Short mmCIF file of C-alpha atoms in Angstrom, two decimals:
data_model
loop_
_atom_site.label_atom_id
_atom_site.label_comp_id
_atom_site.label_asym_id
_atom_site.label_seq_id
_atom_site.Cartn_x
_atom_site.Cartn_y
_atom_site.Cartn_z
CA UNK A 1 -10.25 51.47 -19.32
CA UNK A 2 -8.50 50.75 -22.61
CA UNK A 3 -6.63 47.85 -20.37
CA UNK A 4 -10.02 46.41 -19.47
CA UNK A 5 -11.04 46.45 -23.17
CA UNK A 6 -7.76 44.75 -24.05
CA UNK A 7 -7.85 42.40 -21.32
CA UNK A 8 -11.84 41.38 -22.44
CA UNK A 9 -10.72 40.88 -26.32
CA UNK A 10 -8.25 38.67 -24.98
CA UNK A 11 -9.85 36.65 -22.77
CA UNK A 12 -13.10 36.43 -25.58
CA UNK A 13 -10.48 35.44 -28.14
CA UNK A 14 -8.89 32.55 -25.96
CA UNK A 15 -12.31 31.16 -24.90
CA UNK A 16 -13.41 31.22 -28.70
CA UNK A 17 -10.02 29.55 -29.72
CA UNK A 18 -10.35 26.73 -26.66
CA UNK A 19 -13.91 26.14 -27.66
CA UNK A 20 -13.23 25.69 -31.75
CA UNK A 21 -9.88 23.31 -30.59
CA UNK A 22 -11.40 21.31 -28.20
CA UNK A 23 -14.60 19.96 -30.02
CA UNK A 24 -13.95 16.43 -30.87
CA UNK A 25 -13.22 15.44 -34.31
CA UNK A 26 -16.60 13.52 -34.63
CA UNK A 27 -16.15 12.59 -38.53
CA UNK A 28 -13.23 10.12 -36.75
CA UNK A 29 -15.13 8.55 -34.02
CA UNK A 30 -15.54 4.90 -34.27
CA UNK A 31 -19.45 5.89 -34.14
CA UNK A 32 -19.69 7.49 -37.32
CA UNK A 33 -17.30 5.21 -38.99
CA UNK A 34 -19.01 1.88 -37.58
CA UNK A 35 -22.98 3.19 -39.11
CA UNK A 36 -21.17 4.44 -42.08
CA UNK A 37 -19.61 0.96 -42.52
CA UNK A 38 -22.70 -0.76 -41.85
CA UNK A 39 -24.64 1.14 -44.16
CA UNK A 40 -22.21 0.86 -46.88
CA UNK A 41 -21.72 -2.77 -46.58
CA UNK A 42 -25.61 -3.33 -45.35
CA UNK A 43 -24.18 -5.32 -42.28
CA UNK A 44 -26.73 -5.51 -39.39
CA UNK A 45 -24.07 -7.25 -37.18
CA UNK A 46 -21.80 -3.63 -38.04
CA UNK A 47 -24.85 -1.76 -37.02
CA UNK A 48 -25.24 -3.38 -33.73
CA UNK A 49 -21.66 -2.66 -32.81
CA UNK A 50 -23.04 1.08 -32.16
CA UNK A 51 -25.10 -0.11 -29.17
CA UNK A 52 -23.83 0.29 -25.35
CA UNK A 53 -22.16 -2.95 -24.37
CA UNK A 54 -23.40 -4.99 -21.00
CA UNK A 55 -20.58 -3.00 -19.03
CA UNK A 56 -21.77 0.38 -20.32
CA UNK A 57 -25.14 -0.48 -19.30
CA UNK A 58 -24.23 -1.74 -15.83
CA UNK A 59 -22.38 1.84 -15.61
CA UNK A 60 -25.59 3.57 -16.69
CA UNK A 61 -28.28 1.84 -14.36
CA UNK A 62 -27.05 3.39 -11.19
CA UNK A 63 -27.28 6.98 -12.56
CA UNK A 64 -30.86 6.27 -13.86
CA UNK A 65 -32.08 4.81 -10.69
CA UNK A 66 -30.56 7.84 -9.10
CA UNK A 67 -32.42 10.31 -11.43
CA UNK A 68 -35.49 8.28 -11.23
CA UNK A 69 -35.83 6.42 -8.60
CA UNK A 70 -39.53 5.49 -9.01
CA UNK A 71 -38.60 4.32 -12.30
CA UNK A 72 -38.85 0.46 -12.84
CA UNK A 73 -35.79 -0.42 -14.72
CA UNK A 74 -35.40 -3.97 -16.11
CA UNK A 75 -32.49 -6.43 -16.16
CA UNK A 76 -29.44 -5.71 -18.30
CA UNK A 77 -30.32 -8.78 -20.55
CA UNK A 78 -33.76 -7.23 -21.01
CA UNK A 79 -32.27 -3.89 -21.91
CA UNK A 80 -29.69 -5.13 -24.27
CA UNK A 81 -32.26 -7.62 -25.96
CA UNK A 82 -34.51 -4.78 -26.62
CA UNK A 83 -31.66 -2.51 -27.70
CA UNK A 84 -30.74 -5.28 -30.38
CA UNK A 85 -34.14 -6.01 -31.64
CA UNK A 86 -34.70 -2.23 -32.34
CA UNK A 87 -31.68 -1.47 -33.92
CA UNK A 88 -32.62 -4.21 -36.35
CA UNK A 89 -35.67 -3.10 -37.24
CA UNK A 90 -34.29 0.55 -37.32
CA UNK A 91 -31.44 -0.49 -39.53
CA UNK A 92 -33.76 -2.65 -41.89
CA UNK A 93 -35.80 0.43 -42.15
CA UNK A 94 -33.33 3.04 -43.17
CA UNK A 95 -31.84 0.42 -45.94
CA UNK A 96 -35.50 0.16 -47.18
CA UNK A 97 -36.01 4.23 -47.13
CA UNK A 98 -32.56 4.55 -48.88
CA UNK A 99 -33.51 2.26 -51.43
CA UNK A 100 -36.69 3.75 -52.21
CA UNK A 101 -35.17 6.86 -52.71
CA UNK A 102 -32.36 5.59 -55.25
CA UNK A 103 -29.53 5.53 -52.26
CA UNK A 104 -26.69 3.02 -53.65
CA UNK A 105 -25.50 1.98 -50.11
CA UNK A 106 -22.72 0.58 -51.53
CA UNK A 107 -21.55 3.72 -53.02
CA UNK A 108 -22.29 6.29 -50.20
CA UNK A 109 -19.98 9.41 -49.77
CA UNK A 110 -19.47 10.75 -46.23
CA UNK A 111 -19.59 14.44 -47.16
CA UNK A 112 -19.65 16.13 -43.66
CA UNK A 113 -20.18 15.49 -39.52
CA UNK A 114 -21.75 17.97 -37.43
CA UNK A 115 -22.49 17.43 -33.97
CA UNK A 116 -25.37 19.50 -31.69
CA UNK A 117 -24.95 18.86 -28.01
CA UNK A 118 -28.21 17.80 -26.15
CA UNK A 119 -27.87 17.08 -22.45
CA UNK A 120 -29.68 14.87 -20.22
CA UNK A 121 -30.12 16.80 -17.04
CA UNK A 122 -30.86 13.84 -15.09
CA UNK A 123 -27.83 11.74 -16.04
CA UNK A 124 -24.55 13.49 -16.02
CA UNK A 125 -23.09 12.09 -19.41
CA UNK A 126 -22.08 14.00 -22.50
CA UNK A 127 -25.18 13.73 -25.19
CA UNK A 128 -26.01 14.96 -28.31
CA UNK A 129 -27.17 14.37 -31.86
CA UNK A 130 -24.31 13.30 -34.13
CA UNK A 131 -25.57 14.45 -38.31
CA UNK A 132 -23.88 12.55 -41.13
CA UNK A 133 -24.50 14.40 -44.21
CA UNK A 134 -23.59 11.79 -46.74
CA UNK A 135 -24.51 11.49 -50.82
CA UNK A 136 -25.05 8.36 -53.44
CA UNK A 137 -26.01 8.50 -56.67
CA UNK A 138 -26.91 11.85 -57.04
CA UNK A 139 -28.92 11.94 -53.97
CA UNK A 140 -28.11 13.80 -50.69
CA UNK A 141 -29.41 12.91 -47.19
CA UNK A 142 -28.68 12.94 -43.42
CA UNK A 143 -28.13 9.91 -41.13
CA UNK A 144 -29.18 11.45 -37.65
CA UNK A 145 -27.80 9.56 -34.73
CA UNK A 146 -30.12 11.11 -32.19
CA UNK A 147 -29.45 10.73 -28.31
CA UNK A 148 -25.63 9.58 -28.73
CA UNK A 149 -24.26 9.09 -25.15
CA UNK A 150 -20.65 9.15 -24.44
CA UNK A 151 -20.34 6.29 -22.00
CA UNK A 152 -16.86 5.84 -20.39
CA UNK A 153 -14.99 7.68 -23.59
CA UNK A 154 -16.83 5.84 -26.12
CA UNK A 155 -19.55 7.54 -27.94
CA UNK A 156 -22.86 5.05 -28.37
CA UNK A 157 -26.44 5.37 -29.80
CA UNK A 158 -29.44 4.89 -27.33
CA UNK A 159 -32.14 6.08 -29.93
CA UNK A 160 -33.39 4.71 -32.97
CA UNK A 161 -31.37 6.63 -35.95
CA UNK A 162 -33.17 8.74 -38.60
CA UNK A 163 -32.89 8.68 -42.46
CA UNK A 164 -33.76 12.29 -44.01
CA UNK A 165 -33.61 12.81 -48.10
CA UNK A 166 -32.29 16.67 -48.97
#
């Protein structure tokens, strides 16, 4: 009985250690750094770098077709164009909202980054929400990168980003 208890405790501690060590450091991901710099320098061009590339969209299309065979999937060019249009609108909206609350984008500080897994059971790719806690001009706010996908080892945003004042 004692031996089973010790073995169980050992396995639990190994599992806890593995999951805490194995978690990716999202603060240092290219995605977080790109979003932060795009906002700090108010650069739409930088912001567009968070979108999936042509190769990544082409990689995803067969998975989506397999998961949803009756879905009409537009061409790669149409998908990319739509992503870019929506991303620019989203960027402008976030900038305006921040400005209206007194955020000085050039002075933003990244305080903390967290990740919450949110898998898509139809597409076998890691997905989750990355939350950036920031501050500027005595204002604290969140930038939430919902439905971020890890496509071919690179994190990409597939959904509009949210700005929330704390």
